[in-house]
mmCIF file of C-alpha atoms in Angstrom:
data_model
loop_
_atom_site.group_PDB
_atom_site.id
_atom_site.type_symbol
_atom_site.label_atom_id
_atom_site.label_comp_id
_atom_site.label_asym_id
_atom_site.label_seq_id
_atom_site.Cartn_x
_atom_site.Cartn_y
_atom_site.Cartn_z
ATOM 1 C CA MET A 352 -15.184 10.621 -10.712
ATOM 2 C CA LYS A 353 -16.584 9.275 -7.476
ATOM 3 C CA PHE A 354 -14.418 6.761 -5.613
ATOM 4 C CA GLY A 355 -15.760 4.059 -3.323
ATOM 5 C CA ILE A 356 -13.395 2.480 -0.796
ATOM 6 C CA ILE A 357 -14.328 -0.881 0.706
ATOM 7 C CA GLY A 358 -12.491 -1.027 4.016
ATOM 8 C CA TYR A 359 -11.254 1.975 5.975
ATOM 9 C CA GLY A 360 -8.303 0.483 7.792
ATOM 10 C CA ASN A 361 -4.713 1.622 7.319
ATOM 11 C CA LEU A 362 -4.710 1.165 3.541
ATOM 12 C CA GLY A 363 -8.178 2.637 3.038
ATOM 13 C CA LYS A 364 -7.225 5.721 5.028
ATOM 14 C CA ALA A 365 -3.955 6.083 3.123
ATOM 15 C CA LEU A 366 -5.835 5.820 -0.180
ATOM 16 C CA ALA A 367 -8.397 8.462 0.807
ATOM 17 C CA SER A 368 -5.622 10.790 1.925
ATOM 18 C CA ALA A 369 -3.679 10.140 -1.293
ATOM 19 C CA LEU A 370 -6.701 10.978 -3.435
ATOM 20 C CA LEU A 371 -7.280 14.236 -1.559
ATOM 21 C CA CYS A 372 -3.583 15.207 -1.745
ATOM 22 C CA THR A 373 -3.573 14.962 -5.543
ATOM 23 C CA GLY A 374 -5.984 17.860 -5.866
ATOM 24 C CA ASN A 375 -7.927 15.876 -8.483
ATOM 25 C CA VAL A 376 -10.478 14.494 -6.026
ATOM 26 C CA ILE A 377 -12.512 16.338 -3.396
ATOM 27 C CA ALA A 378 -13.880 14.861 -0.171
ATOM 28 C CA ASP A 379 -17.410 14.891 -1.553
ATOM 29 C CA ASP A 380 -16.330 12.395 -4.221
ATOM 30 C CA ILE A 381 -14.994 9.779 -1.770
ATOM 31 C CA HIS A 382 -17.372 7.180 -0.335
ATOM 32 C CA VAL A 383 -16.283 4.725 2.355
ATOM 33 C CA CYS A 384 -17.771 1.440 3.524
ATOM 34 C CA ASP A 385 -16.550 -0.299 6.682
ATOM 35 C CA ARG A 386 -17.848 -2.520 9.484
ATOM 36 C CA SER A 387 -16.192 -0.475 12.233
ATOM 37 C CA PRO A 388 -18.110 2.506 13.668
ATOM 38 C CA GLU A 389 -14.785 3.965 14.785
ATOM 39 C CA SER A 390 -13.426 3.860 11.224
ATOM 40 C CA LEU A 391 -16.617 5.378 9.851
ATOM 41 C CA ASN A 392 -16.440 8.184 12.410
ATOM 42 C CA HIS A 393 -12.872 8.830 11.343
ATOM 43 C CA ALA A 394 -14.051 9.094 7.737
ATOM 44 C CA LYS A 395 -16.906 11.416 8.721
ATOM 45 C CA ASN A 396 -14.409 13.746 10.382
ATOM 46 C CA GLU A 397 -12.718 14.007 6.981
ATOM 47 C CA LEU A 398 -16.115 14.860 5.459
ATOM 48 C CA LEU A 399 -16.252 11.626 3.469
ATOM 49 C CA HIS A 400 -19.491 9.777 2.725
ATOM 50 C CA THR A 401 -19.764 6.730 4.982
ATOM 51 C CA TYR A 402 -21.741 3.492 4.763
ATOM 52 C CA PRO A 403 -21.907 0.652 7.299
ATOM 53 C CA ILE A 404 -21.225 -2.734 5.816
ATOM 54 C CA GLU A 405 -24.906 -3.662 5.499
ATOM 55 C CA ASN A 406 -25.290 -0.743 3.085
ATOM 56 C CA ILE A 407 -22.429 -1.718 0.811
ATOM 57 C CA ASN A 408 -24.710 -1.886 -2.221
ATOM 58 C CA ASP A 409 -25.838 1.700 -1.602
ATOM 59 C CA MET A 410 -22.208 2.788 -1.768
ATOM 60 C CA ILE A 411 -21.492 0.822 -4.935
ATOM 61 C CA LYS A 412 -24.485 2.429 -6.635
ATOM 62 C CA THR A 413 -23.180 5.939 -5.955
ATOM 63 C CA THR A 414 -19.581 5.479 -7.154
ATOM 64 C CA ASP A 415 -17.759 5.163 -10.463
ATOM 65 C CA ILE A 416 -14.562 3.504 -9.266
ATOM 66 C CA LEU A 417 -14.585 0.921 -6.502
ATOM 67 C CA CYS A 418 -11.338 0.269 -4.605
ATOM 68 C CA ILE A 419 -11.106 -2.874 -2.474
ATOM 69 C CA THR A 420 -8.666 -2.469 0.428
ATOM 70 C CA VAL A 421 -9.810 -5.254 2.765
ATOM 71 C CA LYS A 422 -8.206 -8.675 3.184
ATOM 72 C CA GLY A 423 -9.186 -11.297 0.636
ATOM 73 C CA TYR A 424 -11.143 -13.442 3.089
ATOM 74 C CA VAL A 425 -13.148 -10.389 4.197
ATOM 75 C CA PHE A 426 -14.096 -9.538 0.624
ATOM 76 C CA GLU A 427 -15.056 -13.139 -0.006
ATOM 77 C CA GLU A 428 -17.650 -12.810 2.764
ATOM 78 C CA LEU A 429 -18.804 -9.416 1.510
ATOM 79 C CA SER A 430 -19.265 -10.767 -2.012
ATOM 80 C CA LYS A 431 -22.155 -12.858 -0.699
ATOM 81 C CA ILE A 432 -24.230 -9.738 0.037
ATOM 82 C CA ILE A 433 -23.135 -7.618 -2.929
ATOM 83 C CA ASP A 434 -25.598 -7.202 -5.769
ATOM 84 C CA LYS A 435 -23.396 -7.955 -8.777
ATOM 85 C CA GLU A 436 -25.623 -5.914 -11.117
ATOM 86 C CA TYR A 437 -24.354 -2.729 -9.496
ATOM 87 C CA PHE A 438 -20.888 -3.381 -10.909
ATOM 88 C CA THR A 439 -22.096 -2.736 -14.469
ATOM 89 C CA ASP A 440 -20.005 0.000 -16.137
ATOM 90 C CA LYS A 441 -17.918 0.513 -12.978
ATOM 91 C CA LEU A 442 -14.173 0.042 -12.651
ATOM 92 C CA VAL A 443 -13.153 -2.236 -9.771
ATOM 93 C CA ILE A 444 -9.593 -1.834 -8.497
ATOM 94 C CA SER A 445 -8.413 -4.567 -6.164
ATOM 95 C CA MET A 446 -5.671 -3.650 -3.705
ATOM 96 C CA MET A 447 -5.853 -7.083 -2.073
ATOM 97 C CA ALA A 448 -2.584 -8.969 -1.869
ATOM 98 C CA GLY A 449 -2.552 -12.471 -3.308
ATOM 99 C CA GLU A 450 -6.035 -12.285 -4.839
ATOM 100 C CA THR A 451 -5.784 -13.019 -8.554
ATOM 101 C CA PHE A 452 -8.021 -11.752 -11.336
ATOM 102 C CA GLU A 453 -9.497 -15.228 -11.630
ATOM 103 C CA LYS A 454 -10.356 -15.391 -7.919
ATOM 104 C CA ILE A 455 -12.027 -11.978 -7.952
ATOM 105 C CA TYR A 456 -13.994 -12.797 -11.113
ATOM 106 C CA SER A 457 -15.239 -15.956 -9.404
ATOM 107 C CA LEU A 458 -16.643 -13.818 -6.572
ATOM 108 C CA ILE A 459 -18.232 -10.895 -8.420
ATOM 109 C CA GLY A 460 -18.423 -11.861 -12.075
ATOM 110 C CA ASN A 461 -16.678 -10.566 -15.180
ATOM 111 C CA VAL A 462 -16.370 -6.926 -14.105
ATOM 112 C CA ARG A 463 -14.022 -4.217 -15.409
ATOM 113 C CA LEU A 464 -11.147 -5.116 -13.136
ATOM 114 C CA ALA A 465 -7.674 -3.805 -12.375
ATOM 115 C CA ARG A 466 -5.218 -4.508 -9.589
ATOM 116 C CA ALA A 467 -3.016 -2.009 -7.788
ATOM 117 C CA MET A 468 -0.478 -2.413 -5.011
ATOM 118 C CA PRO A 469 0.413 0.723 -3.033
ATOM 119 C CA SER A 470 2.577 1.413 -0.013
ATOM 120 C CA LEU A 471 1.051 3.326 2.890
ATOM 121 C CA ALA A 472 3.279 6.305 2.105
ATOM 122 C CA ILE A 473 0.920 7.194 -0.766
ATOM 123 C CA ALA A 474 -1.014 9.028 1.970
ATOM 124 C CA THR A 475 1.290 12.019 1.431
ATOM 125 C CA ASN A 476 1.844 11.341 -2.279
ATOM 126 C CA GLU A 477 5.360 10.073 -1.542
ATOM 127 C CA GLY A 478 4.737 6.335 -1.793
ATOM 128 C CA VAL A 479 4.965 3.589 -4.376
ATOM 129 C CA ILE A 480 2.082 2.195 -6.385
ATOM 130 C CA ALA A 481 2.099 -0.339 -9.206
ATOM 131 C CA TYR A 482 -1.051 -0.949 -11.197
ATOM 132 C CA THR A 483 -2.314 -3.025 -14.073
ATOM 133 C CA LYS A 484 -3.866 -1.295 -17.088
ATOM 134 C CA VAL A 485 -6.360 1.393 -16.060
ATOM 135 C CA PRO A 486 -8.051 4.303 -17.884
ATOM 136 C CA ILE A 487 -5.699 7.222 -18.450
ATOM 137 C CA GLU A 488 -7.584 9.493 -16.049
ATOM 138 C CA VAL A 489 -7.059 6.961 -13.249
ATOM 139 C CA ALA A 490 -3.399 6.502 -14.174
ATOM 140 C CA ASP A 491 -2.972 10.284 -14.004
ATOM 141 C CA ILE A 492 -4.240 10.224 -10.414
ATOM 142 C CA PHE A 493 -2.080 7.257 -9.429
ATOM 143 C CA ASN A 494 0.951 8.995 -10.926
ATOM 144 C CA LYS A 495 0.563 11.698 -8.276
ATOM 145 C CA PHE A 496 0.768 9.158 -5.439
ATOM 146 C CA GLY A 497 4.573 9.058 -5.663
ATOM 147 C CA PHE A 498 6.568 6.562 -7.725
ATOM 148 C CA ALA A 499 3.865 4.993 -9.893
ATOM 149 C CA PHE A 500 4.152 2.569 -12.771
ATOM 150 C CA GLU A 501 2.008 0.221 -14.850
ATOM 151 C CA THR A 502 2.899 -3.445 -14.704
ATOM 152 C CA GLU A 503 1.648 -6.868 -15.683
ATOM 153 C CA PRO A 504 -0.663 -8.776 -13.307
ATOM 154 C CA ASP A 505 1.971 -11.367 -12.435
ATOM 155 C CA VAL A 506 4.300 -8.656 -11.090
ATOM 156 C CA ILE A 507 1.846 -7.163 -8.576
ATOM 157 C CA GLU A 508 2.764 -9.589 -5.772
ATOM 158 C CA LYS A 509 6.443 -8.796 -6.270
ATOM 159 C CA VAL A 510 5.661 -5.113 -5.775
ATOM 160 C CA MET A 511 3.800 -6.001 -2.594
ATOM 161 C CA ALA A 512 6.734 -7.967 -1.190
ATOM 162 C CA PHE A 513 9.365 -5.453 -2.232
ATOM 163 C CA ALA A 514 7.691 -2.046 -1.961
ATOM 164 C CA ALA A 515 4.525 -2.229 0.130
ATOM 165 C CA CYS A 516 6.125 -4.562 2.675
ATOM 166 C CA GLY A 517 9.373 -2.666 2.180
ATOM 167 C CA LEU A 518 8.114 0.250 4.249
ATOM 168 C CA GLY A 519 7.789 -2.111 7.196
ATOM 169 C CA TYR A 520 11.241 -3.581 6.590
ATOM 170 C CA ALA A 521 12.815 -0.122 6.477
ATOM 171 C CA ALA A 522 11.065 0.841 9.716
ATOM 172 C CA TYR A 523 12.257 -2.429 11.285
ATOM 173 C CA LEU A 524 15.873 -1.689 10.378
ATOM 174 C CA ILE A 525 15.637 1.895 11.633
ATOM 175 C CA ASP A 526 14.157 0.592 14.883
ATOM 176 C CA ALA A 527 17.082 -1.838 15.231
ATOM 177 C CA PHE A 528 19.478 1.062 14.638
ATOM 178 C CA THR A 529 17.587 3.067 17.288
ATOM 179 C CA SER A 530 17.820 0.207 19.790
ATOM 180 C CA ALA A 531 21.573 0.054 19.237
ATOM 181 C CA GLY A 532 21.784 3.759 20.038
ATOM 182 C CA GLU A 533 19.762 3.284 23.224
ATOM 183 C CA ALA A 534 22.116 0.458 24.265
ATOM 184 C CA MET A 535 24.991 2.946 23.945
ATOM 185 C CA GLY A 536 23.240 5.330 26.333
ATOM 186 C CA PHE A 537 21.388 7.706 24.018
ATOM 187 C CA SER A 538 17.768 8.545 24.829
ATOM 188 C CA TYR A 539 15.125 7.010 22.575
ATOM 189 C CA ASP A 540 14.320 10.409 21.041
ATOM 190 C CA THR A 541 17.953 11.172 20.256
ATOM 191 C CA ALA A 542 18.690 7.660 18.968
ATOM 192 C CA SER A 543 15.584 7.534 16.775
ATOM 193 C CA HIS A 544 16.298 10.993 15.363
ATOM 194 C CA ILE A 545 19.869 10.069 14.455
ATOM 195 C CA ALA A 546 18.714 6.741 12.989
ATOM 196 C CA ALA A 547 16.006 8.345 10.859
ATOM 197 C CA LEU A 548 18.386 11.032 9.621
ATOM 198 C CA SER A 549 21.057 8.465 8.764
ATOM 199 C CA PHE A 550 18.650 6.488 6.576
ATOM 200 C CA LYS A 551 17.203 9.660 5.050
ATOM 201 C CA ASN A 552 20.688 11.007 4.263
ATOM 202 C CA ALA A 553 21.639 7.720 2.607
ATOM 203 C CA GLY A 554 18.452 7.825 0.553
ATOM 204 C CA ASP A 555 19.045 11.432 -0.477
ATOM 205 C CA ILE A 556 22.629 10.709 -1.558
ATOM 206 C CA GLY A 557 21.676 7.563 -3.492
ATOM 207 C CA ASN A 558 24.290 5.405 -5.250
ATOM 208 C CA PHE A 559 24.325 3.260 -2.137
ATOM 209 C CA ARG A 560 27.291 1.013 -2.889
ATOM 210 C CA GLU A 561 29.502 3.977 -3.664
ATOM 211 C CA THR A 562 28.314 5.678 -0.475
ATOM 212 C CA VAL A 563 29.326 2.619 1.551
ATOM 213 C CA LYS A 564 32.763 2.713 -0.041
ATOM 214 C CA ALA A 565 33.108 6.439 0.606
ATOM 215 C CA VAL A 566 32.183 6.157 4.283
ATOM 216 C CA ALA A 567 33.836 2.819 5.047
ATOM 217 C CA THR A 568 37.445 3.915 4.536
ATOM 218 C CA PRO A 569 40.055 1.128 4.853
ATOM 219 C CA GLY A 570 40.897 0.314 8.456
ATOM 220 C CA GLY A 571 38.205 2.634 9.807
ATOM 221 C CA ALA A 572 35.315 2.116 12.227
ATOM 222 C CA THR A 573 32.645 1.986 9.498
ATOM 223 C CA GLU A 574 34.545 -0.707 7.640
ATOM 224 C CA GLN A 575 34.686 -2.748 10.832
ATOM 225 C CA GLY A 576 30.905 -2.603 11.186
ATOM 226 C CA VAL A 577 30.254 -3.305 7.496
ATOM 227 C CA ASN A 578 32.605 -6.289 7.560
ATOM 228 C CA TYR A 579 30.734 -7.709 10.543
ATOM 229 C CA MET A 580 27.384 -7.329 8.748
ATOM 230 C CA ASP A 581 28.863 -9.077 5.721
ATOM 231 C CA GLN A 582 30.096 -11.928 7.931
ATOM 232 C CA CYS A 583 26.586 -12.266 9.377
ATOM 233 C CA GLY A 584 25.052 -12.454 5.902
ATOM 234 C CA VAL A 585 22.874 -9.342 6.194
ATOM 235 C CA TYR A 586 22.420 -9.123 2.400
ATOM 236 C CA ASN A 587 21.091 -12.672 2.311
ATOM 237 C CA ILE A 588 18.863 -12.130 5.349
ATOM 238 C CA VAL A 589 17.176 -9.138 3.719
ATOM 239 C CA ALA A 590 16.771 -10.898 0.363
ATOM 240 C CA THR A 591 15.327 -13.993 2.040
ATOM 241 C CA ALA A 592 12.880 -11.924 4.113
ATOM 242 C CA ILE A 593 11.510 -10.312 0.953
ATOM 243 C CA GLN A 594 11.276 -13.690 -0.760
ATOM 244 C CA LYS A 595 9.355 -15.104 2.232
ATOM 245 C CA ALA A 596 6.825 -12.303 1.914
ATOM 246 C CA TYR A 597 6.435 -13.006 -1.791
ATOM 247 C CA GLU A 598 5.964 -16.730 -1.184
ATOM 248 C CA ARG A 599 3.243 -15.943 1.352
ATOM 249 C CA MET A 600 1.143 -14.384 -1.420
ATOM 250 C CA THR A 601 1.739 -16.931 -4.190
#
């Protein structure tokens, strides 16, 4: 199978890396189209086939599966120069947030279409990806990206808000933890290392509520901090932030 990737920004690069990490896809089977010469040079250094945006139809012709990783408004512009006949017998996988099946059909016709929503951590096959129904050979590849699961179309945006955006939220919280360490006099490197390890250790242990109880012994320092976070409504802040992201896409 030859994969075409429209857009070689952060998501496009993560997708190309994910495909290569699976061992199912070789560099020669990945074709990239982007408007940025810098992005295309980056792809060339990875031995991928590259096409400037004016040659997007040439890329579509040479691929079996087309993955769209640009923003919706960018693809809307690109759809004006795409020859829709080249989509015949190809699978189109949209990784665009907030762009429904109906909207995509209105731009490029009644193609074989699926939607997928990955986190950037798929780059090392340790991310999250949800996808609507796809051929089994494609599902087998996605299942190597990390935690992968098939879902209904109306759940995709929830995955975006919770999982894809979640990577950013986790990094934000770790950065806040790091800043607190710096305020106490630790160097940035030491504070960030301790912060990252703390979150990693919590993730490795799992059973988060029980872990909080185990660490936050009655009358202790941890309990004092947890109580303060509860008083500030941290649970509600996090839940509301995720909801805001979801509302942005619906």
